[in-house]
Amino acid sequence: FFAPEGSRSLIEGARLDLRLFAAARIGSVTEPVVLGIESSCDETGVALVRGTSLLGHSVASSVEEHVRFGGVVPEVASRAHLEAMIPTLERALDEADLTMADVDAIAVTSGPGLTGALLVGVAAAKALAFAHDKPLYGVNHLAAHVAVDQLEHGRFEESMIALLVSGGHTELLKVDDIATNITLLGGTIDDAAGEAFDKVARLLGLPYPGGPHIDRLAREGDPKAIDFPRALTHAKDAERYRWDFSFSGLKSAVSRHVQREQAAGRELNIPDIAASFQDAVCDVLSRKAVDACLHFEIPRLVIGGGVAANGRLREFLEERTAAAGIEMRIPPRSLCTDNGAMVAALGAEVVRRGLKPSPLGLAVDSGLPVSDIVARG
Ligand code: KG4
Ligand code: ZN
């Protein structure tokens, strides 16, 4: 066998090129692993996401500790986050079969939410980022509620209209890019949709959080039994409040109905009240969301937030989007309420865009607007 001088290094070189080629190919499909941490309200959530794949996640909730107060007590929530953070992180890593060494970046909710609760997650994320030398990204909780759908239905390839319905927020958004470009079209001028569910549930003597209880009871009730108001849907509201919502009048109407029934000595028909109230909320939410898709000529709707778990809202939206030729994306119920997967999902998109990490001095912002997707300071 005759090997001219230099041929050996040629062969070695070709082998190396092949290895690099293979690595590059793997690189193109193997995206960074992002750890997401959520602690803005009463759920401590930690998850690991690669691209749009959920590798593992864990949620610990302090909801039981708030039930007797009828709402989240910030101090109780913060303490519970502190206790749950490390075990939740360990469970998420175990489920994903990864260690901190496998994590490429850390994303954490830095707002909006309860300041004390946010601080626990952000402090944990900073400590992990510093100790393991990973980039840190403070991300927006509201944008994360929308981004989580990508774990189920793949990336948003085009502009979307998003309906965000949670305990603290009710907003209609135009999402041109989930990591860099979200415009607030409108939102509630008083109570959030979830807040309305919780307050009405309380009026009806149901436990906190009320949404799931109303959802369940409404299935046995008649949605047409009581004609509750649908605020800001009339012709006179079209100009100023087309994309806005108002639920406090509806809550008062339910309260008046309950008082009237009790004064007349009649027993409350809880399923009928629940169904009629729920229909009023979901009718308005779905009507305005579909109207926004048609108006902006964006035939794609995604919904997010705890109230997106509501059965009647899903039904209304499925019917109305199908009739209008709008593609509908609804995340699975388990990912609608607060969790770490939503934060990791948004973090993965932010990392993919090559955006600059947040500083280690990152502050929390309880009122962070939805258009601030990555925290800068
Ligand atoms: O998104 P989320 O978990 O926390 C916030 O960021 O606020 O939303 C919690 C809210 C609560 O108001 C709860 O009552 C409501 O979501 N919720 C529901 C349902 N599941 C949760 N509302 C209506 N129907 C449901 N099935
Ligand atoms: Zn939330």
Coordinates of C-alpha atoms and ligand atoms in Angstrom, one line a residue:
F1 CA 0.0 0.0 0.0
F2 CA 1.5 3.2 -1.1
A3 CA 0.6 6.3 0.8
P4 CA 2.1 9.5 -0.6
E5 CA 3.3 12.0 1.8
G6 CA 0.5 14.2 3.2
S7 CA -2.3 11.8 2.3
R8 CA -2.6 10.7 5.9
S9 CA -3.3 14.2 7.1
L10 CA -5.7 14.6 4.2
I11 CA -7.7 11.6 5.4
E12 CA -7.5 12.8 9.0
G13 CA -8.7 16.2 7.8
A14 CA -11.6 14.7 5.9
R15 CA -12.6 12.7 9.1
L16 CA -12.5 15.8 11.1
D17 CA -14.7 17.7 8.6
L18 CA -17.2 14.8 8.8
R19 CA -17.2 15.0 12.6
L20 CA -17.8 18.7 12.5
F21 CA -20.5 18.3 9.8
A22 CA -22.2 15.7 12.0
A23 CA -21.9 18.0 15.1
A24 CA -23.3 20.9 13.1
R25 CA -26.2 18.8 12.0
I26 CA -26.9 17.7 15.6
G27 CA -26.5 21.4 16.5
S28 CA -29.2 22.4 14.2
V29 CA -31.7 20.0 15.8
T30 CA -30.4 20.1 19.4
E31 CA -31.4 23.5 20.8
P32 CA -30.3 24.9 24.1
V33 CA -31.9 23.6 27.3
V34 CA -33.6 26.4 29.2
L35 CA -34.6 26.1 32.8
G36 CA -37.8 28.2 33.6
I37 CA -38.8 29.4 37.1
E38 CA -42.2 30.8 38.0
S39 CA -43.3 32.3 41.3
S40 CA -45.5 35.3 40.5
C41 CA -48.5 34.2 42.5
D42 CA -49.3 31.0 44.4
E43 CA -47.7 28.4 42.2
T44 CA -44.0 27.5 42.4
G45 CA -43.2 26.1 39.0
V46 CA -39.9 24.8 37.5
A47 CA -39.5 23.3 34.1
L48 CA -36.9 22.4 31.5
V49 CA -37.5 23.0 27.8
R50 CA -35.4 22.3 24.7
G51 CA -36.8 24.2 21.7
T52 CA -40.5 23.5 21.9
S53 CA -40.1 20.2 23.8
L54 CA -41.0 20.0 27.5
L55 CA -38.4 17.8 29.1
G56 CA -39.7 17.9 32.6
H57 CA -41.7 20.1 34.9
S58 CA -43.0 20.3 38.4
V59 CA -45.5 22.7 40.2
A60 CA -46.1 23.1 43.9
S61 CA -49.1 25.2 44.8
S62 CA -49.8 27.0 48.1
V63 CA -53.5 27.4 47.1
E64 CA -54.7 25.3 50.1
E65 CA -53.1 27.8 52.5
H66 CA -55.1 30.7 51.0
V67 CA -58.5 29.0 50.8
R68 CA -59.6 30.1 54.3
F69 CA -58.8 33.8 53.4
G70 CA -60.7 33.6 50.1
G71 CA -57.8 34.9 48.1
V72 CA -54.0 34.8 47.8
V73 CA -52.2 36.3 50.9
P74 CA -48.9 37.6 49.5
E75 CA -46.8 36.9 52.6
V76 CA -48.1 33.3 52.8
A77 CA -47.4 32.8 49.1
S78 CA -43.8 34.1 49.4
R79 CA -43.0 31.9 52.4
A80 CA -44.4 28.9 50.5
H81 CA -42.3 29.7 47.4
L82 CA -39.2 29.7 49.6
E83 CA -40.0 26.3 51.0
A84 CA -41.0 24.8 47.7
M85 CA -38.3 26.2 45.4
I86 CA -35.5 23.7 45.9
P87 CA -37.7 20.5 46.0
T88 CA -39.6 21.7 42.9
L89 CA -36.3 22.3 41.0
E90 CA -35.1 18.9 42.0
R91 CA -38.3 17.2 40.9
A92 CA -38.2 19.0 37.5
L93 CA -34.5 18.0 36.9
D94 CA -35.2 14.4 37.9
E95 CA -38.2 14.2 35.6
A96 CA -36.1 15.6 32.7
D97 CA -33.2 13.3 33.8
L98 CA -30.8 16.3 33.7
T99 CA -28.5 18.1 36.0
M100 CA -27.7 21.8 36.3
A101 CA -24.6 21.1 34.1
D102 CA -27.0 20.3 31.2
V103 CA -28.8 23.6 31.4
D104 CA -27.8 26.3 28.9
A105 CA -29.8 29.3 30.2
I106 CA -32.1 30.2 33.0
A107 CA -35.4 32.1 32.5
V108 CA -37.4 33.5 35.4
T109 CA -40.7 35.5 35.7
S110 CA -39.6 38.9 36.8
G111 CA -43.1 40.5 36.5
P112 CA -45.9 41.2 36.6
G113 CA -47.1 39.6 39.9
L114 CA -46.8 39.9 43.7
T115 CA -43.6 41.6 44.5
G116 CA -42.6 39.3 47.4
A117 CA -43.5 36.2 45.5
L118 CA -41.6 37.3 42.4
L119 CA -38.5 38.1 44.5
V120 CA -38.2 34.4 45.6
G121 CA -38.1 33.1 42.1
V122 CA -35.8 35.8 40.9
A123 CA -33.4 35.3 43.8
A124 CA -33.3 31.6 43.2
A125 CA -32.7 32.1 39.5
K126 CA -29.8 34.6 40.2
A127 CA -28.2 32.2 42.6
L128 CA -28.4 29.4 40.1
A129 CA -27.1 31.6 37.3
F130 CA -24.2 32.8 39.3
A131 CA -23.2 29.5 40.9
H132 CA -23.4 27.5 37.6
D133 CA -22.3 30.4 35.3
K134 CA -25.4 30.4 33.1
P135 CA -27.0 33.4 31.4
L136 CA -30.1 34.8 33.2
Y137 CA -33.3 36.1 31.5
G138 CA -36.0 37.9 33.4
V139 CA -39.2 37.3 31.3
N140 CA -42.8 38.5 31.3
H141 CA -45.4 36.3 32.9
L142 CA -48.1 37.4 30.5
A143 CA -46.1 36.7 27.4
A144 CA -45.2 33.3 28.9
H145 CA -48.9 32.4 29.3
V146 CA -49.1 32.8 25.5
A147 CA -45.7 31.2 24.6
V148 CA -46.6 28.0 26.5
D149 CA -48.9 26.9 23.6
Q150 CA -45.8 26.3 21.5
L151 CA -45.0 23.3 23.6
E152 CA -48.2 21.7 22.4
H153 CA -48.7 23.0 18.9
G154 CA -45.3 24.1 17.7
R155 CA -43.8 27.5 16.9
F156 CA -45.8 30.5 16.0
E157 CA -44.7 31.0 12.4
E158 CA -46.8 34.1 11.8
S159 CA -48.5 37.0 13.7
M160 CA -51.2 35.8 16.1
I161 CA -54.0 37.4 18.1
A162 CA -53.8 36.3 21.7
L163 CA -56.5 36.4 24.4
L164 CA -54.9 36.3 27.8
V165 CA -57.3 35.6 30.6
S166 CA -55.9 35.0 34.1
G167 CA -56.7 35.8 37.7
G168 CA -55.0 39.2 37.5
H169 CA -55.2 40.1 33.7
T170 CA -57.6 40.1 30.8
E171 CA -55.9 41.3 27.6
L172 CA -56.2 41.1 23.9
L173 CA -52.8 41.1 22.3
K174 CA -51.3 41.3 18.8
V175 CA -48.3 39.0 18.9
D176 CA -46.0 39.7 15.9
D177 CA -43.1 37.9 17.6
I178 CA -43.5 36.2 20.9
A179 CA -40.0 37.2 22.1
T180 CA -39.7 40.7 20.7
N181 CA -42.9 42.2 19.5
I182 CA -46.2 42.1 21.4
T183 CA -48.8 45.0 21.2
L184 CA -51.5 45.5 23.8
L185 CA -54.8 46.1 22.0
G186 CA -57.0 46.4 25.0
G187 CA -57.8 44.9 28.4
T188 CA -60.1 45.0 31.4
I189 CA -61.0 48.4 32.8
D190 CA -61.9 46.9 36.2
D191 CA -61.9 43.2 37.2
A192 CA -59.9 40.5 35.4
A193 CA -62.0 37.6 34.0
G194 CA -60.5 35.2 36.6
E195 CA -61.1 37.7 39.4
A196 CA -64.8 37.9 38.3
F197 CA -65.0 34.1 38.5
D198 CA -63.4 34.1 42.0
K199 CA -65.6 36.9 43.3
V200 CA -68.8 35.4 42.0
A201 CA -67.8 32.0 43.4
R202 CA -67.3 33.7 46.8
L203 CA -70.8 35.2 46.5
L204 CA -72.2 31.7 45.8
G205 CA -70.3 30.3 48.8
L206 CA -67.8 28.3 46.7
P207 CA -64.1 27.9 47.7
Y208 CA -61.2 29.8 46.2
P209 CA -60.1 29.7 43.4
G210 CA -63.7 29.8 42.1
G211 CA -63.1 29.3 38.4
P212 CA -63.0 25.5 38.3
H213 CA -66.0 25.3 40.7
I214 CA -68.1 27.5 38.5
D215 CA -67.0 25.6 35.4
R216 CA -68.0 22.3 37.0
L217 CA -71.4 23.5 38.4
A218 CA -72.3 25.4 35.3
R219 CA -72.5 22.1 33.4
E220 CA -75.7 21.2 35.3
G221 CA -77.2 24.7 34.9
D222 CA -79.1 26.6 32.2
P223 CA -77.0 29.4 30.7
K224 CA -80.1 31.2 29.6
A225 CA -81.8 31.1 33.0
I226 CA -80.7 34.7 34.0
D227 CA -79.9 37.4 31.5
F228 CA -76.7 38.9 32.9
P229 CA -75.1 42.0 31.2
R230 CA -72.4 41.8 28.6
A231 CA -70.5 45.1 29.1
L232 CA -68.7 47.1 26.4
T233 CA -70.3 45.1 23.6
H234 CA -72.8 47.7 22.4
A235 CA -72.5 49.9 19.4
K236 CA -71.8 53.0 21.5
D237 CA -68.7 51.2 22.9
A238 CA -67.3 50.2 19.6
E239 CA -65.0 53.3 19.2
R240 CA -63.5 53.7 22.6
Y241 CA -63.8 50.2 24.1
R242 CA -63.7 47.9 21.1
W243 CA -60.9 45.7 22.6
D244 CA -61.6 46.4 26.3
F245 CA -63.5 44.4 28.9
S246 CA -65.4 45.2 32.1
F247 CA -66.6 42.6 34.5
S248 CA -67.4 44.5 37.7
G249 CA -70.9 45.4 36.6
L250 CA -71.6 41.7 35.9
K251 CA -70.3 40.8 39.4
S252 CA -72.7 43.4 40.9
A253 CA -75.6 42.0 38.8
V254 CA -74.9 38.5 40.2
S255 CA -74.8 40.0 43.7
R256 CA -78.2 41.8 43.1
H257 CA -79.7 38.6 41.8
V258 CA -78.6 36.6 44.8
Q259 CA -80.0 39.3 47.2
R260 CA -83.3 39.4 45.3
E261 CA -83.7 35.7 45.5
Q262 CA -82.8 35.5 49.2
A263 CA -85.1 38.5 50.0
A264 CA -88.0 36.6 48.2
G265 CA -87.2 33.5 50.3
R266 CA -86.3 31.4 47.3
E267 CA -83.5 28.9 47.3
L268 CA -80.6 29.9 45.1
N269 CA -80.2 27.8 41.9
I270 CA -76.4 27.8 42.0
P271 CA -75.9 25.8 38.7
D272 CA -78.2 28.2 36.8
I273 CA -76.4 31.3 38.3
A274 CA -73.0 29.8 37.5
A275 CA -74.0 28.8 34.0
S276 CA -75.6 32.2 33.2
F277 CA -72.6 34.1 34.7
Q278 CA -70.1 32.0 32.9
D279 CA -71.9 32.4 29.6
A280 CA -71.9 36.2 30.0
V281 CA -68.1 36.2 30.5
C282 CA -67.2 33.7 27.8
D283 CA -69.6 35.2 25.3
V284 CA -67.8 38.6 25.5
L285 CA -64.3 37.2 25.6
S286 CA -64.8 35.0 22.6
R287 CA -66.7 37.6 20.6
K288 CA -64.0 40.3 21.0
A289 CA -61.2 37.8 20.3
V290 CA -62.8 36.7 17.0
D291 CA -63.5 40.4 16.2
A292 CA -59.8 41.2 16.7
C293 CA -58.7 38.4 14.3
L294 CA -61.1 39.7 11.6
H295 CA -60.3 43.3 12.1
F296 CA -56.5 42.9 12.0
E297 CA -56.8 40.2 9.3
I298 CA -54.9 37.7 11.4
P299 CA -56.8 34.5 11.2
R300 CA -54.9 32.8 14.1
L301 CA -55.9 33.0 17.7
V302 CA -54.1 31.6 20.8
I303 CA -55.5 31.8 24.3
G304 CA -53.6 31.6 27.6
G305 CA -54.0 32.1 31.3
G306 CA -55.9 30.2 34.0
V307 CA -59.4 31.0 32.6
A308 CA -58.3 29.4 29.3
A309 CA -59.0 26.1 31.1
N310 CA -62.7 27.0 31.1
G311 CA -64.9 24.5 29.2
R312 CA -67.5 27.0 28.1
L313 CA -64.9 29.5 26.8
R314 CA -63.3 26.7 24.8
E315 CA -66.6 25.7 23.3
F316 CA -67.5 29.3 22.4
L317 CA -64.1 29.8 20.8
E318 CA -64.1 26.6 18.9
E319 CA -67.6 27.3 17.4
R320 CA -66.9 30.9 16.6
T321 CA -63.3 30.5 15.2
A322 CA -64.5 27.6 13.0
A323 CA -67.4 29.7 11.7
A324 CA -65.0 32.6 10.9
G325 CA -62.2 30.4 9.4
I326 CA -59.8 31.2 12.2
E327 CA -57.1 28.8 13.3
M328 CA -57.5 28.2 17.0
R329 CA -54.7 27.2 19.4
I330 CA -55.5 26.3 23.0
P331 CA -52.9 24.9 25.3
P332 CA -53.7 21.8 27.4
R333 CA -55.6 22.7 30.6
S334 CA -52.5 21.6 32.7
L335 CA -50.4 24.3 31.1
C336 CA -53.1 27.1 31.3
T337 CA -52.6 27.9 35.0
D338 CA -49.3 29.2 36.3
N339 CA -46.3 26.8 35.8
G340 CA -42.6 26.8 35.0
A341 CA -43.1 25.4 31.5
M342 CA -44.5 28.6 30.2
V343 CA -41.5 30.5 31.5
A344 CA -39.1 28.0 30.0
A345 CA -41.0 28.1 26.7
L346 CA -40.7 31.8 26.4
G347 CA -37.1 31.7 27.6
A348 CA -36.3 29.2 24.9
E349 CA -37.6 31.6 22.3
V350 CA -35.7 34.5 23.8
V351 CA -32.4 32.5 23.7
R352 CA -33.1 31.3 20.2
R353 CA -33.3 35.0 19.0
G354 CA -29.9 35.6 20.6
L355 CA -31.2 38.4 22.8
K356 CA -29.0 39.8 25.5
P357 CA -29.3 38.3 28.9
S358 CA -30.7 40.3 31.8
P359 CA -28.1 41.7 34.3
L360 CA -27.5 39.7 37.6
G361 CA -28.9 42.8 39.3
L362 CA -32.3 42.1 37.7
A363 CA -35.1 43.7 39.6
V364 CA -38.7 42.5 39.9
D365 CA -41.5 44.6 38.4
S366 CA -45.0 43.9 39.8
G367 CA -46.6 46.0 37.0
L368 CA -44.4 44.9 34.0
P369 CA -46.4 45.7 30.9
V370 CA -46.9 42.8 28.4
S371 CA -44.9 44.6 25.7
D372 CA -41.7 44.3 27.9
I373 CA -41.0 40.7 27.2
V374 CA -37.4 40.5 28.5
A375 CA -36.5 42.5 31.6
R376 CA -33.6 44.8 31.0
G377 CA -32.8 45.9 34.5
Ligands
KG4_1 O1 -53.1 32.2 35.2 P1 -53.5 31.8 36.6 O2 -53.2 30.5 37.1 O3 -52.9 32.8 37.6 C1 -52.7 34.2 37.3 O4 -51.7 34.5 36.7 O5 -53.6 34.9 37.7 O6 -55.1 32.1 36.7 C2 -55.8 31.9 37.8 C3 -57.2 32.2 37.6 C4 -58.1 32.1 38.8 O7 -58.9 33.3 38.9 C5 -59.0 30.9 38.6 O8 -60.3 31.0 39.2 C6 -59.1 30.9 37.1 O9 -57.8 31.3 36.6 N1 -59.4 29.6 36.6 C7 -60.6 29.3 35.9 C8 -60.6 27.9 35.6 N2 -59.4 27.4 36.1 C9 -58.7 28.4 36.6 N3 -61.6 30.1 35.5 C10 -62.6 29.6 34.9 N4 -62.7 28.3 34.6 C11 -61.7 27.4 34.9 N5 -61.8 26.1 34.6
ZN2 ZN -50.7 33.6 35.4

